[in-house]
Coordinates of C-alpha atoms in Angstrom, one line a residue:
S1 CA 97.0 124.9 116.1
A2 CA 98.6 124.7 119.6
V3 CA 101.4 121.2 118.9
G4 CA 101.7 122.7 114.9
R5 CA 105.3 123.1 113.9
G6 CA 104.9 125.7 111.4
P7 CA 105.5 129.7 112.0
E8 CA 102.4 132.1 112.8
V9 CA 100.4 133.5 109.7
P10 CA 100.4 137.1 110.0
F11 CA 97.3 137.2 107.8
R12 CA 93.9 138.7 108.4
S13 CA 90.9 139.6 106.3
E14 CA 87.3 139.7 106.6
A15 CA 87.6 138.2 103.0
Y16 CA 89.7 136.9 100.8
R17 CA 90.6 134.4 98.2
I18 CA 92.7 131.8 98.2
S19 CA 94.7 130.0 94.9
A20 CA 97.4 127.7 94.7
V21 CA 100.3 126.0 91.9
A22 CA 102.1 123.1 92.5
R23 CA 105.8 121.9 91.4
G24 CA 107.3 119.2 92.1
K25 CA 106.6 118.0 96.5
E26 CA 105.6 121.5 97.4
L27 CA 102.5 123.1 97.1
R28 CA 102.7 127.4 97.1
L29 CA 99.5 128.8 98.6
T30 CA 98.7 132.6 97.7
L31 CA 96.1 134.6 100.4
S32 CA 94.8 137.7 98.7
A33 CA 92.2 140.3 100.3
L34 CA 89.3 141.1 98.0
D35 CA 90.5 144.4 99.0
P36 CA 93.6 144.9 98.1
A37 CA 94.4 148.4 101.0
A38 CA 92.9 145.6 103.5
A39 CA 96.3 143.1 103.6
P40 CA 98.8 143.1 101.5
P41 CA 99.0 138.6 99.9
Q42 CA 100.8 136.2 101.5
D43 CA 102.4 133.0 100.2
L44 CA 103.3 129.6 102.2
V45 CA 105.0 127.0 100.5
F46 CA 103.8 123.8 101.9
R47 CA 105.4 120.3 102.2
F48 CA 103.4 117.3 102.8
G49 CA 105.6 114.8 103.9
M50 CA 104.1 111.1 104.2
S51 CA 100.6 112.3 105.3
G52 CA 100.0 115.8 104.8
S53 CA 96.7 116.6 103.2
F54 CA 93.9 119.6 102.7
R55 CA 90.1 119.0 103.7
L56 CA 87.6 120.8 104.0
C57 CA 85.1 120.2 106.8
P58 CA 83.1 122.1 109.1
T59 CA 84.2 124.1 112.0
A60 CA 82.7 121.6 115.0
E61 CA 83.9 118.1 113.1
L62 CA 87.5 119.4 112.4
P63 CA 89.6 116.2 111.9
R64 CA 92.4 115.7 114.5
H65 CA 95.5 117.0 113.6
A66 CA 94.2 120.1 112.0
H67 CA 97.2 121.9 112.4
L68 CA 96.4 125.4 109.8
R69 CA 93.0 125.9 109.7
F70 CA 91.4 129.0 106.9
L71 CA 87.6 129.9 108.1
T72 CA 84.5 131.1 106.9
R73 CA 82.2 133.0 107.9
E74 CA 78.7 130.8 106.1
S75 CA 76.6 129.8 108.6
P76 CA 77.9 126.4 110.2
Q77 CA 81.3 127.7 109.7
R78 CA 83.6 125.4 107.5
A79 CA 87.3 125.4 107.8
L80 CA 90.0 124.4 105.3
C81 CA 92.8 122.6 106.9
F82 CA 96.1 121.4 106.6
V83 CA 95.9 117.9 108.2
D84 CA 99.1 116.2 109.1
P85 CA 98.6 113.0 111.4
R86 CA 102.6 112.3 111.5
R87 CA 103.7 116.0 111.5
F88 CA 106.8 115.1 108.6
G89 CA 104.7 118.1 106.4
S90 CA 105.4 121.4 107.2
W91 CA 104.7 125.4 105.8
R92 CA 106.8 128.5 105.6
L93 CA 105.9 131.9 104.6
G94 CA 107.6 133.6 100.6
D95 CA 106.7 132.6 97.5
A96 CA 109.9 130.6 97.2
W97 CA 110.9 127.4 95.7
Q98 CA 113.4 125.7 98.3
P99 CA 116.6 126.2 96.1
E100 CA 117.7 122.9 96.0
R101 CA 114.8 121.1 94.1
G102 CA 115.0 121.2 90.3
P103 CA 112.2 121.4 87.7
C104 CA 109.1 119.3 88.1
V105 CA 109.1 116.1 86.4
V106 CA 105.1 116.8 85.3
S107 CA 105.0 120.7 84.7
E108 CA 108.5 121.2 83.7
Y109 CA 109.0 118.5 81.2
Q110 CA 111.7 119.9 78.8
A111 CA 113.3 121.4 82.2
F112 CA 113.5 118.9 83.9
R113 CA 114.8 116.1 81.1
D114 CA 117.6 118.8 80.4
N115 CA 118.5 119.2 84.2
V116 CA 119.1 115.6 84.6
L117 CA 121.1 114.9 81.4
K118 CA 123.2 117.7 81.5
N119 CA 124.3 117.4 84.9
L120 CA 125.5 113.4 84.7
D121 CA 129.1 114.5 86.2
D122 CA 127.2 115.2 88.9
R123 CA 129.4 112.5 92.0
A124 CA 125.0 111.7 92.7
F125 CA 124.8 109.8 89.5
D126 CA 127.8 107.6 91.1
K127 CA 124.8 105.8 93.0
P128 CA 122.1 103.5 92.1
I129 CA 118.9 105.0 89.4
C130 CA 116.6 103.4 92.1
E131 CA 118.5 105.6 95.2
V132 CA 118.9 108.7 92.6
L133 CA 115.4 108.8 91.3
L134 CA 114.8 110.1 95.2
N135 CA 117.0 113.2 94.9
Q136 CA 114.7 116.2 94.4
K137 CA 117.5 118.0 93.1
Y138 CA 117.1 116.5 89.5
F139 CA 113.9 113.8 90.3
N140 CA 111.0 116.9 91.7
G141 CA 108.5 114.6 92.9
I142 CA 109.0 111.5 92.7
G143 CA 108.5 109.5 95.8
N144 CA 109.0 105.3 96.5
Y145 CA 106.0 104.5 95.3
L146 CA 106.8 105.9 92.2
R147 CA 110.2 104.8 91.8
A148 CA 109.3 100.9 91.8
E149 CA 106.7 101.6 89.2
I150 CA 108.7 103.5 86.5
L151 CA 111.4 101.1 87.3
Y152 CA 109.2 98.5 86.4
R153 CA 107.6 99.7 83.4
S154 CA 110.9 100.6 82.4
K155 CA 112.5 96.9 83.2
I156 CA 116.0 98.4 84.4
P157 CA 117.7 96.5 87.6
P158 CA 117.0 99.1 90.9
F159 CA 120.5 98.5 91.4
E160 CA 122.4 99.5 87.9
K161 CA 124.5 102.9 88.0
A162 CA 122.2 105.9 87.5
R163 CA 125.2 107.3 84.9
T164 CA 125.0 104.0 83.0
V165 CA 121.8 104.2 82.9
L166 CA 121.1 107.6 81.7
E167 CA 124.0 108.0 79.1
A168 CA 122.6 105.8 77.7
L169 CA 119.6 107.9 77.2
K170 CA 121.6 111.0 75.8
D171 CA 123.1 108.6 73.6
Q172 CA 120.1 107.4 71.8
E173 CA 118.4 110.7 71.8
Q174 CA 122.1 112.2 69.8
E175 CA 121.7 109.3 67.5
R176 CA 118.3 109.5 67.3
R177 CA 118.7 113.5 66.0
K178 CA 121.6 112.5 63.6
K179 CA 119.5 110.2 61.4
D180 CA 116.5 112.6 61.5
P181 CA 118.0 116.2 62.6
S182 CA 114.0 117.4 60.7
L183 CA 112.2 116.0 64.2
T184 CA 109.7 118.5 65.1
L185 CA 108.7 118.6 68.7
S186 CA 105.2 116.9 67.4
K187 CA 107.0 114.2 66.5
K188 CA 109.7 113.8 69.0
V189 CA 106.6 113.6 71.6
K190 CA 104.5 111.0 69.7
L191 CA 108.1 108.4 69.5
M192 CA 108.5 108.6 73.1
Q193 CA 104.6 108.4 73.9
E194 CA 105.2 105.4 71.4
N195 CA 108.3 103.8 72.9
P196 CA 108.5 106.1 76.3
D197 CA 111.8 105.7 78.2
L198 CA 113.4 106.2 81.8
L199 CA 112.9 110.1 81.8
E200 CA 109.5 110.3 80.5
L201 CA 108.6 107.7 82.2
C202 CA 109.0 110.2 85.2
R203 CA 106.2 112.5 83.4
T204 CA 103.9 109.8 82.2
V205 CA 103.0 107.7 85.8
P206 CA 102.6 110.5 87.7
M207 CA 99.8 112.0 85.1
E208 CA 97.9 108.3 85.4
V209 CA 97.4 109.4 89.0
I210 CA 96.7 113.1 88.7
T211 CA 94.1 113.0 86.2
A212 CA 92.7 109.9 86.9
D213 CA 88.5 110.4 87.2
K214 CA 88.6 109.3 91.2
Q215 CA 90.9 110.7 94.1
L216 CA 93.0 107.4 94.5
F217 CA 94.4 108.5 97.5
D218 CA 92.0 109.4 100.2
P219 CA 92.2 106.7 102.6
E220 CA 87.9 107.2 104.0
H221 CA 87.1 105.6 101.0
A222 CA 87.9 102.4 100.8
D223 CA 86.3 102.2 97.3
N224 CA 88.8 105.0 96.3
Y225 CA 92.2 103.3 97.7
A226 CA 91.1 100.4 96.2
A227 CA 91.6 101.5 93.0
F228 CA 94.6 102.7 93.9
K229 CA 95.9 99.5 94.7
N230 CA 94.4 98.0 91.2
W231 CA 96.3 100.5 89.7
L232 CA 99.9 99.8 91.4
Q233 CA 101.5 97.1 89.0
C234 CA 104.9 96.9 91.6
Y235 CA 104.7 98.8 94.8
L236 CA 103.3 96.2 97.4
V237 CA 102.6 93.8 94.5
P238 CA 102.3 89.9 95.8
G239 CA 105.1 88.2 94.2
M240 CA 107.6 90.6 93.5
S241 CA 111.3 91.2 95.2
T242 CA 111.8 93.9 98.1
L243 CA 115.3 95.5 98.9
R244 CA 116.5 98.4 101.4
D245 CA 118.7 100.9 99.7
R246 CA 121.3 102.2 101.6
S247 CA 119.1 104.9 103.3
G248 CA 116.6 102.6 104.4
R249 CA 113.9 103.0 102.1
T250 CA 112.2 99.8 100.9
I251 CA 112.7 99.5 96.9
W252 CA 110.2 96.7 94.9
F253 CA 111.2 95.1 91.9
Q254 CA 111.0 91.9 89.7
G255 CA 113.7 89.7 88.4
E256 CA 117.7 91.2 89.0
P257 CA 117.9 93.7 91.7
G258 CA 121.7 94.5 89.4
P259 CA 125.3 95.0 90.5
M260 CA 124.7 97.9 93.2
V261 CA 122.8 95.9 95.8
P262 CA 124.5 96.7 99.6
K263 CA 126.5 94.4 100.7
G264 CA 124.9 91.9 103.5
Q265 CA 121.3 92.0 101.3
K266 CA 119.7 89.6 99.4
P267 CA 116.1 90.0 98.0
R268 CA 113.0 89.0 99.7
K269 CA 110.1 87.7 97.8
T270 CA 106.7 88.6 98.7
P271 CA 104.1 85.5 98.9
R272 CA 101.9 85.7 96.0
K273 CA 98.7 85.0 97.6
K274 CA 97.9 86.0 100.9
S275 CA 97.0 84.3 103.9
P276 CA 93.0 84.6 105.5
E277 CA 94.9 85.7 108.3
L278 CA 95.4 89.1 106.6
K279 CA 92.4 90.1 105.3
A280 CA 91.1 89.8 108.6
D281 CA 89.3 92.8 110.6
P282 CA 92.5 94.3 112.1
E283 CA 90.2 95.3 114.9
A284 CA 89.2 91.8 116.1
P285 CA 91.0 90.5 119.1
T286 CA 94.4 88.0 118.0
P287 CA 93.2 84.8 119.3
K288 CA 96.5 84.1 122.0
V289 CA 98.3 80.3 121.2
T290 CA 100.7 79.5 123.5
S291 CA 104.3 78.0 122.4
R292 CA 103.0 74.9 123.5
A293 CA 99.6 74.5 121.8
S294 CA 101.1 75.9 118.4
K295 CA 104.4 73.4 119.0
Q296 CA 101.9 70.6 119.6
R297 CA 100.1 71.5 116.2
R298 CA 103.4 71.3 114.5
R299 CA 103.9 67.9 115.9
A300 CA 99.8 66.9 115.0
A301 CA 100.3 68.1 111.0
A302 CA 104.0 66.5 110.9
N303 CA 103.2 62.6 112.3
P304 CA 99.2 62.6 111.1
P305 CA 97.2 59.5 112.9
K306 CA 97.6 56.5 110.5
S307 CA 95.2 54.5 111.9
E308 CA 91.5 54.2 114.1
E309 CA 93.4 52.6 117.0
E310 CA 95.9 55.4 117.0
D311 CA 92.9 58.4 116.8
E312 CA 91.2 56.3 120.0
K313 CA 94.4 56.3 121.9
K314 CA 95.0 60.0 121.4
E315 CA 91.7 60.6 122.6
E316 CA 92.3 58.0 125.3
E317 CA 95.5 60.3 126.5
A318 CA 93.4 63.7 126.2
D319 CA 90.8 62.1 128.8
G320 CA 93.9 61.7 130.8
P321 CA 96.1 63.7 132.8
K322 CA 97.5 67.4 131.1
K323 CA 101.4 68.2 130.0
G324 CA 101.9 65.2 128.1
H325 CA 103.4 64.0 131.0
A326 CA 101.0 60.7 130.6
R327 CA 102.5 60.1 127.4
G328 CA 105.6 58.3 128.5
R329 CA 103.9 56.2 131.0
R330 CA 104.8 52.5 130.0
K331 CA 101.7 50.3 129.7
A332 CA 101.1 48.2 132.7
T333 CA 99.6 44.9 133.4
A334 CA 95.8 45.0 135.3
A335 CA 96.0 45.0 139.0
P336 CA 93.4 45.3 141.8
A337 CA 92.6 48.4 142.3
L338 CA 93.6 50.0 145.2
P339 CA 93.5 53.3 146.9
E340 CA 96.5 56.1 146.1
P341 CA 97.8 57.8 148.5
E342 CA 97.0 61.3 149.0
V343 CA 100.1 63.7 147.2
P344 CA 100.9 66.9 148.2
Q345 CA 100.2 69.3 145.1
S346 CA 103.4 70.8 145.2
V347 CA 104.8 67.4 145.0
R348 CA 102.6 67.2 142.0
R349 CA 103.9 69.9 140.7
S350 CA 107.5 68.8 141.1
R351 CA 107.1 65.7 139.1
R352 CA 105.6 67.4 136.5
I353 CA 108.3 69.6 135.6
S354 CA 110.9 66.4 136.1
A355 CA 108.9 64.7 133.2
H356 CA 108.5 67.2 131.5
R357 CA 112.3 68.4 131.5
G358 CA 113.5 64.1 131.0
K359 CA 111.3 64.2 128.3
G360 CA 113.5 67.3 126.5

């Protein structure tokens, strides 16, 4: 598209096949012509950012922000589109993965685990565990909602030092080998499934989403999004606490945050029950409430009427002049009705303002 930030794709073929393979947070597409002599294969590596996705749709109904399109020859024609409303995603030519990204937590689990435990001397592990879980050099594929779910299930405070947490796992693994050196791979897998540690949860928690029967991330289908919301145990869940890490990302957790909380920050606890206003239609117009009206509501809630006489008094005042200055008048004895002189409007306005200020 005209506003797409990715490079032009130098591939033209009348008939070709698209295949894909994922690794962590990256996806590689390979375009292969059905006639090998027509065009050489072309590889593209995508990063999705926060809002990138692929969508297959008719060309007459292209979604907004469809920044790259692969067209079919059928009738009516369709397009496989890379859609990215926020434009945080990108693609680049070639088949190389980003060099600073480590093994995938799902498809390369053993290499991922070894990469973490063998590099605990790296200064990256001086940070809190919640921040290290977003480091794609070691945790390729873990994002903000996944780190919250992983730490919640492992019952690890988010601001505990990462090296302290991971060295404990390394020691446990070595002790297990000493006690039973004949452990086979299948027995190790069984033990990890029964008592998953932090690194094992980095694989099993994403797998719960990937292998789900429904697509849990499709915001266009409310049922699917509701299924994803129901799956969450910590992230965005009422009653959990939140803090911002040093990179400005919000971490959701339960219990104590840990010793490495950024200075000047205190955990905020989200309300357990959402107010009715939050469940209202987001497209409905918000009623305008003036500050004076809101103050009167709070005052009325704090001082409810004590008797029917006070109710009648308030009704009489409501029927009288507005702006509240009538409430400051003292009751006077009845006097014969006399015609009141006409007061200019500007004088009446100034009197109201003076009465209001005097009351304050």
